[in-house]
mmCIF file of C-alpha atoms and ligand atoms in Angstrom:
data_model
loop_
_atom_site.group_PDB
_atom_site.id
_atom_site.type_symbol
_atom_site.label_atom_id
_atom_site.label_comp_id
_atom_site.label_asym_id
_atom_site.label_seq_id
_atom_site.Cartn_x
_atom_site.Cartn_y
_atom_site.Cartn_z
ATOM 1 C CA MET A 473 20.406 -13.143 18.443
ATOM 2 C CA HIS A 474 19.933 -9.993 19.310
ATOM 3 C CA ARG A 475 21.346 -8.986 22.606
ATOM 4 C CA HIS A 476 19.531 -5.342 23.507
ATOM 5 C CA ARG A 477 20.946 -3.846 27.496
ATOM 6 C CA PHE A 478 19.149 -1.700 28.487
ATOM 7 C CA ASN A 479 21.221 0.377 31.197
ATOM 8 C CA PHE A 480 19.456 2.981 33.656
ATOM 9 C CA ALA A 481 20.296 4.759 36.738
ATOM 10 C CA GLY A 482 20.647 3.869 40.092
ATOM 11 C CA ARG A 483 19.862 5.016 43.353
ATOM 12 C CA GLY A 484 22.658 6.635 44.755
ATOM 13 C CA ALA A 485 24.136 10.051 42.632
ATOM 14 C CA GLY A 486 26.246 8.857 39.747
ATOM 15 C CA THR A 487 25.634 4.906 39.646
ATOM 16 C CA LYS A 488 24.158 3.188 36.912
ATOM 17 C CA HIS A 489 22.564 -0.130 36.166
ATOM 18 C CA SER A 490 21.720 -2.776 33.391
ATOM 19 C CA VAL A 491 19.388 -6.021 32.448
ATOM 20 C CA THR A 492 19.646 -7.926 29.593
ATOM 21 C CA ALA A 493 18.134 -9.159 27.133
ATOM 22 C CA PHE A 494 18.359 -11.948 24.751
ATOM 23 C CA THR A 495 15.895 -11.837 21.463
ATOM 24 C CA PHE A 496 16.126 -15.430 19.614
ATOM 25 C CA GLY A 497 14.336 -15.492 16.107
ATOM 26 C CA ASP A 498 11.982 -13.445 13.878
ATOM 27 C CA PRO A 499 10.873 -10.803 16.331
ATOM 28 C CA ASP A 500 7.342 -10.328 15.053
ATOM 29 C CA ALA A 501 6.520 -14.290 14.724
ATOM 30 C CA ARG A 502 4.631 -15.586 17.421
ATOM 31 C CA PRO A 503 4.308 -17.416 19.731
ATOM 32 C CA HIS A 504 6.024 -15.104 21.652
ATOM 33 C CA VAL A 505 7.607 -16.726 25.091
ATOM 34 C CA HIS A 506 9.024 -14.660 27.995
ATOM 35 C CA ILE A 507 11.124 -16.308 30.577
ATOM 36 C CA GLN A 508 13.604 -13.810 33.119
ATOM 37 C CA GLY A 509 15.025 -15.741 35.941
ATOM 38 C CA GLY A 510 16.877 -13.299 38.754
ATOM 39 C CA LEU A 511 13.458 -10.560 39.798
ATOM 40 C CA HIS A 512 14.218 -12.098 43.669
ATOM 41 C CA ALA A 513 18.127 -11.472 43.052
ATOM 42 C CA ASP A 514 18.871 -13.654 45.371
ATOM 43 C CA GLU A 515 17.413 -16.832 43.817
ATOM 44 C CA GLY A 516 20.027 -18.738 41.712
ATOM 45 C CA PRO A 517 17.982 -21.542 40.400
ATOM 46 C CA GLY A 518 15.824 -19.456 37.922
ATOM 47 C CA MET A 519 19.268 -17.155 37.215
ATOM 48 C CA MET A 520 21.259 -20.649 36.242
ATOM 49 C CA VAL A 521 18.419 -21.425 34.037
ATOM 50 C CA ALA A 522 17.443 -18.921 32.432
ATOM 51 C CA ARG A 523 21.094 -18.596 31.180
ATOM 52 C CA LEU A 524 21.619 -22.081 30.285
ATOM 53 C CA LEU A 525 18.913 -21.370 28.057
ATOM 54 C CA ALA A 526 19.870 -18.512 26.461
ATOM 55 C CA ASP A 527 23.145 -20.990 25.543
ATOM 56 C CA LEU A 528 20.522 -23.908 24.034
ATOM 57 C CA LEU A 529 18.360 -21.142 22.657
ATOM 58 C CA ALA A 530 21.769 -19.455 20.291
ATOM 59 C CA VAL A 531 22.257 -23.267 19.452
ATOM 60 C CA ALA A 532 18.624 -24.481 18.611
ATOM 61 C CA GLU A 533 18.494 -21.460 16.601
ATOM 62 C CA LYS A 534 21.424 -21.208 14.490
ATOM 63 C CA ASP A 535 19.875 -24.238 13.315
ATOM 64 C CA GLY A 536 16.294 -23.012 12.504
ATOM 65 C CA ARG A 537 14.691 -23.929 15.379
ATOM 66 C CA MET A 538 12.761 -21.811 15.831
ATOM 67 C CA ILE A 539 9.048 -20.963 14.811
ATOM 68 C CA GLY A 540 8.461 -18.290 17.221
ATOM 69 C CA THR A 541 10.055 -15.728 18.894
ATOM 70 C CA LEU A 542 11.674 -15.817 21.859
ATOM 71 C CA THR A 543 13.102 -13.462 24.748
ATOM 72 C CA VAL A 544 15.222 -14.285 27.806
ATOM 73 C CA VAL A 545 16.630 -11.749 30.898
ATOM 74 C CA PRO A 546 19.036 -13.745 32.437
ATOM 75 C CA PHE A 547 19.606 -11.682 35.404
ATOM 76 C CA ALA A 548 16.033 -9.151 35.279
ATOM 77 C CA ASN A 549 16.910 -7.441 38.909
ATOM 78 C CA SER A 550 21.105 -5.838 38.614
ATOM 79 C CA LEU A 551 19.493 -3.149 41.878
ATOM 80 C CA GLY A 552 19.236 -5.832 44.057
ATOM 81 C CA LEU A 553 22.467 -8.408 42.601
ATOM 82 C CA GLY A 554 24.187 -5.754 43.923
ATOM 83 C CA GLN A 555 22.781 -5.650 47.525
ATOM 84 C CA ILE A 556 25.740 -7.983 49.936
ATOM 85 C CA LEU A 557 25.038 -6.603 53.726
ATOM 86 C CA HIS A 558 27.829 -7.934 55.384
ATOM 87 C CA GLY A 559 28.613 -10.952 52.843
ATOM 88 C CA ASP A 560 25.116 -11.899 53.292
ATOM 89 C CA HIS A 561 23.373 -11.625 50.114
ATOM 90 C CA ALA A 562 19.658 -9.797 50.089
ATOM 91 C CA GLY A 563 17.596 -9.049 46.677
ATOM 92 C CA ARG A 564 13.921 -9.528 47.554
ATOM 93 C CA PHE A 565 13.272 -6.507 49.219
ATOM 94 C CA ASP A 566 13.955 -3.334 48.314
ATOM 95 C CA PHE A 567 17.045 -2.131 50.966
ATOM 96 C CA TYR A 568 16.198 1.733 50.539
ATOM 97 C CA ASP A 569 12.543 0.888 51.455
ATOM 98 C CA GLY A 570 11.720 -2.651 52.714
ATOM 99 C CA ARG A 571 9.390 -3.389 49.496
ATOM 100 C CA ASN A 572 9.018 -6.755 47.722
ATOM 101 C CA PHE A 573 10.602 -6.521 44.662
ATOM 102 C CA ASN A 574 8.391 -9.286 42.831
ATOM 103 C CA ARG A 575 5.025 -6.515 44.462
ATOM 104 C CA ASP A 576 3.485 -3.453 42.733
ATOM 105 C CA TYR A 577 3.812 -4.021 38.856
ATOM 106 C CA PRO A 578 2.070 -1.684 38.071
ATOM 107 C CA ASP A 579 -2.040 -3.015 37.303
ATOM 108 C CA LEU A 580 -3.372 -1.671 33.320
ATOM 109 C CA ALA A 581 -6.570 -2.996 33.879
ATOM 110 C CA GLU A 582 -8.142 0.305 33.868
ATOM 111 C CA ARG A 583 -5.961 2.305 32.004
ATOM 112 C CA VAL A 584 -6.484 -0.250 29.055
ATOM 113 C CA ALA A 585 -10.429 -0.898 29.046
ATOM 114 C CA ALA A 586 -10.408 3.352 28.848
ATOM 115 C CA ARG A 587 -8.764 3.348 25.864
ATOM 116 C CA VAL A 588 -10.390 -0.270 24.157
ATOM 117 C CA ALA A 589 -13.643 0.599 25.473
ATOM 118 C CA HIS A 590 -15.335 2.047 22.052
ATOM 119 C CA ASP A 591 -12.586 -0.006 19.261
ATOM 120 C CA LEU A 592 -13.232 -3.703 20.876
ATOM 121 C CA THR A 593 -15.283 -5.682 17.628
ATOM 122 C CA LEU A 594 -16.683 -9.718 17.867
ATOM 123 C CA ASP A 595 -13.763 -10.047 16.346
ATOM 124 C CA GLU A 596 -11.320 -12.321 18.547
ATOM 125 C CA ALA A 597 -8.057 -11.623 16.744
ATOM 126 C CA ALA A 598 -8.738 -7.882 16.391
ATOM 127 C CA ASN A 599 -9.108 -7.489 19.781
ATOM 128 C CA ARG A 600 -6.077 -9.146 20.937
ATOM 129 C CA ALA A 601 -4.998 -6.506 18.752
ATOM 130 C CA LEU A 602 -6.211 -3.209 19.972
ATOM 131 C CA ILE A 603 -5.647 -5.044 23.421
ATOM 132 C CA ARG A 604 -1.436 -5.389 22.922
ATOM 133 C CA THR A 605 -1.135 -1.859 21.386
ATOM 134 C CA ALA A 606 -3.161 0.102 24.519
ATOM 135 C CA LEU A 607 -1.915 -2.052 27.220
ATOM 136 C CA SER A 608 1.515 -0.871 25.511
ATOM 137 C CA ALA A 609 0.407 2.743 25.302
ATOM 138 C CA ALA A 610 -0.728 2.239 28.645
ATOM 139 C CA LEU A 611 2.473 1.894 29.908
ATOM 140 C CA GLN A 612 3.858 4.609 28.155
ATOM 141 C CA ASP A 613 1.247 7.138 29.691
ATOM 142 C CA HIS A 614 2.887 7.008 33.565
ATOM 143 C CA GLU A 615 7.223 8.029 33.256
ATOM 144 C CA PRO A 616 8.739 5.961 36.019
ATOM 145 C CA VAL A 617 10.946 8.025 38.642
ATOM 146 C CA GLY A 618 13.765 6.107 40.524
ATOM 147 C CA PRO A 619 14.989 3.056 39.427
ATOM 148 C CA VAL A 620 13.109 -0.049 40.770
ATOM 149 C CA GLU A 621 9.850 2.333 39.432
ATOM 150 C CA THR A 622 12.263 2.017 35.809
ATOM 151 C CA LEU A 623 13.261 -1.483 36.162
ATOM 152 C CA ARG A 624 9.631 -2.603 36.638
ATOM 153 C CA HIS A 625 8.294 -0.772 33.688
ATOM 154 C CA HIS A 626 11.455 -1.902 31.454
ATOM 155 C CA LEU A 627 10.198 -5.802 32.215
ATOM 156 C CA MET A 628 6.341 -5.138 31.811
ATOM 157 C CA GLY A 629 6.961 -3.853 28.039
ATOM 158 C CA CYS A 630 9.605 -6.908 27.625
ATOM 159 C CA ALA A 631 7.178 -8.887 28.584
ATOM 160 C CA MET A 632 3.704 -7.790 28.368
ATOM 161 C CA GLN A 633 3.237 -8.248 24.736
ATOM 162 C CA ALA A 634 3.939 -12.142 24.645
ATOM 163 C CA ASP A 635 2.241 -14.306 24.677
ATOM 164 C CA VAL A 636 3.417 -16.907 27.270
ATOM 165 C CA VAL A 637 5.898 -15.571 30.274
ATOM 166 C CA LEU A 638 7.874 -17.756 32.167
ATOM 167 C CA ASP A 639 8.955 -15.661 35.109
ATOM 168 C CA LEU A 640 12.360 -18.144 37.105
ATOM 169 C CA HIS A 641 12.222 -17.914 40.925
ATOM 170 C CA CYS A 642 13.022 -20.471 43.962
ATOM 171 C CA ASP A 643 11.910 -20.579 47.664
ATOM 172 C CA GLY A 644 13.848 -21.415 50.973
ATOM 173 C CA GLU A 645 14.151 -25.151 50.595
ATOM 174 C CA ALA A 646 11.662 -26.363 48.234
ATOM 175 C CA ALA A 647 9.828 -29.413 45.430
ATOM 176 C CA MET A 648 9.144 -27.766 41.596
ATOM 177 C CA HIS A 649 6.684 -25.887 42.278
ATOM 178 C CA LEU A 650 4.853 -23.640 40.043
ATOM 179 C CA TYR A 651 2.313 -20.680 40.212
ATOM 180 C CA THR A 652 -0.686 -19.432 37.999
ATOM 181 C CA GLN A 653 -4.191 -19.166 36.575
ATOM 182 C CA PRO A 654 -7.204 -21.377 36.556
ATOM 183 C CA ALA A 655 -7.696 -20.162 33.029
ATOM 184 C CA ALA A 656 -3.577 -20.687 32.080
ATOM 185 C CA TRP A 657 -3.627 -24.746 33.878
ATOM 186 C CA PRO A 658 -4.138 -25.796 30.528
ATOM 187 C CA THR A 659 -1.309 -24.681 28.222
ATOM 188 C CA PHE A 660 1.371 -24.471 31.745
ATOM 189 C CA ALA A 661 -0.050 -28.456 33.217
ATOM 190 C CA PRO A 662 2.347 -29.501 30.570
ATOM 191 C CA LEU A 663 5.088 -27.594 31.578
ATOM 192 C CA ALA A 664 4.779 -28.769 35.886
ATOM 193 C CA ALA A 665 5.621 -32.243 34.341
ATOM 194 C CA LEU A 666 8.517 -31.830 31.996
ATOM 195 C CA THR A 667 10.079 -30.522 34.904
ATOM 196 C CA GLY A 668 8.454 -32.909 37.208
ATOM 197 C CA CYS A 669 6.663 -29.826 40.187
ATOM 198 C CA ARG A 670 5.090 -31.750 42.945
ATOM 199 C CA ALA A 671 2.510 -28.281 43.277
ATOM 200 C CA ALA A 672 0.486 -26.503 40.858
ATOM 201 C CA LEU A 673 -0.886 -23.445 42.758
ATOM 202 C CA LEU A 674 -3.508 -21.465 41.417
ATOM 203 C CA ALA A 675 -5.279 -18.492 42.511
ATOM 204 C CA GLU A 676 -6.899 -16.144 40.219
ATOM 205 C CA VAL A 677 -5.739 -13.569 41.428
ATOM 206 C CA SER A 678 -2.760 -12.845 44.344
ATOM 207 C CA GLY A 679 -2.663 -9.846 45.681
ATOM 208 C CA GLY A 680 0.114 -7.489 45.647
ATOM 209 C CA ASN A 681 0.255 -7.463 42.035
ATOM 210 C CA PRO A 682 3.471 -9.774 41.446
ATOM 211 C CA PHE A 683 4.421 -9.382 37.978
ATOM 212 C CA ASP A 684 3.524 -12.888 36.295
ATOM 213 C CA GLU A 685 0.762 -11.641 37.611
ATOM 214 C CA ALA A 686 0.242 -7.524 35.696
ATOM 215 C CA VAL A 687 1.023 -9.529 32.610
ATOM 216 C CA SER A 688 -1.451 -11.683 31.992
ATOM 217 C CA GLY A 689 -4.097 -9.951 35.027
ATOM 218 C CA PRO A 690 -5.591 -6.971 32.876
ATOM 219 C CA TRP A 691 -6.894 -9.674 29.850
ATOM 220 C CA THR A 692 -8.482 -11.676 32.654
ATOM 221 C CA ALA A 693 -9.705 -8.334 33.960
ATOM 222 C CA LEU A 694 -11.020 -7.077 30.172
ATOM 223 C CA SER A 695 -12.491 -10.368 29.442
ATOM 224 C CA ALA A 696 -14.767 -9.819 32.453
ATOM 225 C CA ARG A 697 -15.087 -6.172 31.982
ATOM 226 C CA PHE A 698 -17.174 -6.773 28.306
ATOM 227 C CA PRO A 699 -18.591 -10.343 28.291
ATOM 228 C CA ASP A 700 -20.111 -9.325 24.688
ATOM 229 C CA HIS A 701 -16.714 -8.565 23.043
ATOM 230 C CA PRO A 702 -14.393 -12.222 22.533
ATOM 231 C CA ILE A 703 -11.830 -11.592 24.897
ATOM 232 C CA PRO A 704 -8.582 -14.109 24.739
ATOM 233 C CA LEU A 705 -6.013 -14.968 27.441
ATOM 234 C CA GLY A 706 -3.125 -12.524 25.151
ATOM 235 C CA CYS A 707 -0.286 -13.807 27.749
ATOM 236 C CA ILE A 708 -0.668 -15.905 30.506
ATOM 237 C CA SER A 709 1.811 -16.456 32.471
ATOM 238 C CA THR A 710 3.264 -18.652 35.661
ATOM 239 C CA THR A 711 6.018 -17.793 38.751
ATOM 240 C CA LEU A 712 7.350 -21.459 38.355
ATOM 241 C CA GLU A 713 10.063 -22.446 41.441
ATOM 242 C CA LEU A 714 13.145 -24.096 41.209
ATOM 243 C CA ARG A 715 13.366 -25.218 43.705
ATOM 244 C CA GLY A 716 15.432 -24.249 46.898
ATOM 245 C CA ARG A 717 17.857 -20.902 47.190
ATOM 246 C CA SER A 718 20.785 -23.166 46.818
ATOM 247 C CA ASP A 719 19.756 -25.709 44.078
ATOM 248 C CA VAL A 720 21.574 -23.786 41.844
ATOM 249 C CA CYS A 721 24.107 -26.264 39.614
ATOM 250 C CA ARG A 722 25.153 -26.627 36.699
ATOM 251 C CA ASP A 723 23.472 -30.226 35.504
ATOM 252 C CA MET A 724 19.849 -29.563 37.384
ATOM 253 C CA GLY A 725 19.565 -26.899 35.677
ATOM 254 C CA MET A 726 20.752 -28.204 32.734
ATOM 255 C CA ARG A 727 17.737 -30.449 33.515
ATOM 256 C CA ASP A 728 15.360 -27.549 34.247
ATOM 257 C CA ALA A 729 16.331 -25.510 30.620
ATOM 258 C CA GLN A 730 16.165 -28.655 28.652
ATOM 259 C CA ALA A 731 12.981 -29.603 29.812
ATOM 260 C CA ILE A 732 11.382 -25.427 29.324
ATOM 261 C CA MET A 733 13.371 -26.843 25.648
ATOM 262 C CA ASP A 734 10.955 -29.628 25.254
ATOM 263 C CA TYR A 735 7.578 -27.036 26.679
ATOM 264 C CA LEU A 736 8.674 -24.475 23.380
ATOM 265 C CA ILE A 737 8.376 -27.700 21.243
ATOM 266 C CA TRP A 738 4.762 -28.171 23.331
ATOM 267 C CA LEU A 739 4.160 -24.557 22.811
ATOM 268 C CA GLY A 740 4.666 -24.812 19.380
ATOM 269 C CA ALA A 741 8.315 -22.598 19.398
ATOM 270 C CA LEU A 742 11.288 -23.756 18.860
ATOM 271 C CA THR A 743 10.749 -27.352 16.241
ATOM 272 C CA GLY A 744 10.689 -31.200 17.371
ATOM 273 C CA SER A 745 8.236 -33.734 19.200
ATOM 274 C CA VAL A 746 7.924 -34.419 22.745
ATOM 275 C CA ASP A 747 6.491 -36.991 24.421
ATOM 276 C CA LEU A 748 5.554 -35.358 28.122
ATOM 277 C CA PRO A 749 6.221 -37.465 31.322
ATOM 278 C CA ASP A 750 2.753 -38.163 33.845
ATOM 279 C CA ALA A 751 2.557 -35.048 36.277
ATOM 280 C CA ALA A 752 3.720 -35.350 39.371
ATOM 281 C CA CYS A 753 1.151 -33.412 40.860
ATOM 282 C CA ALA A 754 -2.886 -32.362 40.273
ATOM 283 C CA PRO A 755 -3.163 -28.570 40.666
ATOM 284 C CA THR A 756 -4.642 -27.144 44.527
ATOM 285 C CA PRO A 757 -5.571 -23.792 44.409
ATOM 286 C CA LEU A 758 -3.429 -21.672 46.138
ATOM 287 C CA ALA A 759 -6.439 -20.585 49.093
ATOM 288 C CA GLY A 760 -5.948 -23.752 49.953
ATOM 289 C CA SER A 761 -2.389 -23.925 50.480
ATOM 290 C CA GLU A 762 -1.233 -24.405 55.084
ATOM 291 C CA ALA A 763 1.028 -21.415 55.785
ATOM 292 C CA LEU A 764 3.124 -23.035 59.352
ATOM 293 C CA THR A 765 3.859 -20.401 61.504
ATOM 294 C CA ALA A 766 5.694 -20.460 64.833
ATOM 295 C CA PRO A 767 4.015 -20.436 68.261
ATOM 296 C CA VAL A 768 7.332 -20.003 70.152
ATOM 297 C CA ALA A 769 10.998 -18.780 68.979
ATOM 298 C CA GLY A 770 13.806 -21.512 69.353
ATOM 299 C CA LEU A 771 16.143 -23.840 66.672
ATOM 300 C CA LEU A 772 13.951 -24.722 63.781
ATOM 301 C CA SER A 773 14.614 -28.328 62.237
ATOM 302 C CA TYR A 774 12.328 -30.668 60.328
ATOM 303 C CA PRO A 775 11.303 -35.082 61.256
ATOM 304 C CA VAL A 776 10.673 -34.921 56.999
ATOM 305 C CA PRO A 777 11.851 -33.719 53.784
ATOM 306 C CA VAL A 778 10.748 -30.886 51.317
ATOM 307 C CA GLY A 779 8.842 -32.303 48.858
ATOM 308 C CA THR A 780 7.427 -34.499 51.273
ATOM 309 C CA GLN A 781 3.308 -35.616 51.169
ATOM 310 C CA VAL A 782 2.210 -35.161 54.289
ATOM 311 C CA THR A 783 -1.146 -35.716 56.058
ATOM 312 C CA ALA A 784 -3.476 -33.434 58.904
ATOM 313 C CA GLY A 785 -2.073 -33.733 61.893
ATOM 314 C CA GLN A 786 1.380 -35.173 61.154
ATOM 315 C CA VAL A 787 4.374 -33.004 63.187
ATOM 316 C CA VAL A 788 6.312 -31.433 60.620
ATOM 317 C CA ALA A 789 8.636 -29.504 62.067
ATOM 318 C CA GLU A 790 9.842 -28.860 65.373
ATOM 319 C CA ILE A 791 10.559 -25.916 67.611
ATOM 320 C CA THR A 792 13.505 -26.617 70.326
ATOM 321 C CA ASP A 793 13.089 -23.937 73.553
ATOM 322 C CA LEU A 794 17.111 -22.630 74.076
ATOM 323 C CA ASP A 795 17.000 -21.802 77.177
ATOM 324 C CA THR A 796 15.171 -25.370 78.281
ATOM 325 C CA GLY A 797 15.329 -28.337 76.097
ATOM 326 C CA THR A 798 11.951 -28.281 75.431
ATOM 327 C CA VAL A 799 10.435 -29.355 71.512
ATOM 328 C CA THR A 800 7.147 -27.072 70.640
ATOM 329 C CA PRO A 801 5.248 -29.702 67.695
ATOM 330 C CA VAL A 802 4.093 -27.714 65.048
ATOM 331 C CA GLN A 803 1.663 -30.321 63.055
ATOM 332 C CA ALA A 804 -0.265 -29.545 59.273
ATOM 333 C CA THR A 805 -4.090 -28.872 59.554
ATOM 334 C CA THR A 806 -3.816 -29.602 56.284
ATOM 335 C CA SER A 807 -2.682 -33.118 54.383
ATOM 336 C CA GLY A 808 -1.027 -31.864 50.510
ATOM 337 C CA VAL A 809 2.197 -31.801 49.738
ATOM 338 C CA PHE A 810 5.278 -29.507 52.484
ATOM 339 C CA TYR A 811 6.219 -28.080 49.646
ATOM 340 C CA ALA A 812 8.391 -25.427 50.796
ATOM 341 C CA ARG A 813 10.108 -23.928 53.639
ATOM 342 C CA PRO A 814 12.983 -21.466 55.315
ATOM 343 C CA ALA A 815 16.396 -22.456 53.921
ATOM 344 C CA THR A 816 17.217 -21.506 58.063
ATOM 345 C CA ARG A 817 16.713 -23.113 61.563
ATOM 346 C CA ILE A 818 16.390 -20.565 63.686
ATOM 347 C CA ALA A 819 12.423 -19.826 64.262
ATOM 348 C CA GLU A 820 11.035 -16.551 65.780
ATOM 349 C CA ALA A 821 7.374 -16.635 67.238
ATOM 350 C CA GLY A 822 5.645 -16.087 63.678
ATOM 351 C CA LYS A 823 8.035 -16.831 60.990
ATOM 352 C CA ARG A 824 7.110 -18.935 58.221
ATOM 353 C CA LEU A 825 8.168 -22.475 58.790
ATOM 354 C CA GLY A 826 6.767 -24.208 55.620
ATOM 355 C CA LYS A 827 3.262 -24.697 53.118
ATOM 356 C CA ILE A 828 1.130 -27.153 52.228
ATOM 357 C CA ALA A 829 -0.191 -27.418 48.733
ATOM 358 C CA GLY A 830 -3.975 -28.558 50.602
ATOM 359 C CA SER A 831 -6.625 -29.344 47.177
ATOM 360 C CA VAL A 832 -9.523 -27.199 49.598
ATOM 361 C CA PRO A 833 -9.436 -23.617 49.860
ATOM 362 C CA PHE A 834 -9.997 -22.052 52.990
ATOM 363 C CA ARG A 835 -8.164 -18.785 52.712
ATOM 364 C CA ASP A 836 -8.938 -15.763 51.414
ATOM 365 C CA GLY A 837 -7.246 -12.255 50.805
ATOM 366 C CA ALA A 838 -3.450 -11.900 50.297
ATOM 367 C CA LEU A 839 -2.007 -15.420 49.525
ATOM 368 C CA LEU A 840 1.813 -14.365 48.596
ATOM 369 C CA SER A 841 4.166 -14.968 51.210
ATOM 370 C CA PRO A 842 5.259 -10.570 51.791
HETATM 371 ZN ZN1 ZN B 1700 11.405 -15.557 44.576
#
C-alpha cells in the first residue's frame, strides 16, 4: 500500500487542505480501478465504504491477491467537509459560489482530439495509449486557480488513467442505485447485481459534466469523432448511490465493501472466484426518470417506502397545508421503482419530492438534479 497525501491551499488566506489517496498493487498493472467517496462531502455512506475498502485491500495486498492496481480516495472533498453552518453540514454546494462540487469538471475531449488527430492508427491498443498520454497532457495544459479547481484537477489526474472508476455517493433517502453510460452497462451490470441495485439509470450525457462523465466522456466523444480508427472505452465510470444520507453503518458498509471486493474479482483486479447473484433491476434510461415536484408548500409525508415499485396514478407523496390541513396528493405519472427522495419533510412549492425509474424516455436537456 502506498499512501499519498495531496496538500493544497484553501480559499481563506493561510488555510490548507489535504486529500489522501491509497494505491494498492503494482501501479503499472491493469486493470486499474479508481474508487472514491465523499465528493459530495455531506454523503457519509460512500466515505464509509471507501474507508472499509482501503482496509480490505490492504489485507488482500498482504495476501498476494492483487492482479491490477487500485486507487482509493476515502474522502475526496475536504473543502466540503469543512462547510458546517450553525451545526448543519452542507457539502454538496460550494459555500463560496453555490456551485455543485460534482459539476463543471473539465471536458478534455476537444483538447485531446487536437493532440491525437494525426497520430491515431488502426491499432486499438496503440490508440488507447496515445489517448491516455494526451489526456494527461491536456489536463496539465491548464493551471487550476483556487481550491475547488485545484481539487477537481487533482481528482481527475488520479482517476483519468484508470480503466474503471467508481464514484460513491448517496441521495437523501434512497434504494441502492447507479448512474452510468449505456456503453459501460455490460461492465457495471455485475456491480449492480452484487450491490443489489434497485435502479440503474443510463445516459450518454447527463449534462453539467459531473466527475464520472468527465473521466469517461472523452473516450466516447473521440470514438464518435474518429470513426475510422478503433478507439476503445479506455475508461468507464459509474456513480454508485449507496442509499440515503443517514445510511451510515459499519455492518452495511462492510457488506457493500465486500460486494465491491467481489466486483474487483469479477473485473480481474483481484484473485478469487465470485458467483454473481440475480439482478434486482433492469437498466432504465435516465431520460425516463420522473422527478416529482411539490405543487404547493407544506408538510411532506410519504404513504409508500422508498424502493417501492409504483404505478402511474399512484399517490407517492402527500403535502399537508399548515393553515388549513388540506392534503394535496402527489401522484406518479410514470410506473417504476420509487428509488430516491429527499431526507427533509417540509416542502416549499417546486421542491423535488423524489424520483421514479420509468422505462420510457420523455425528458431531454440537463438530466441530473442541481
Ligand atoms: Zn452525491
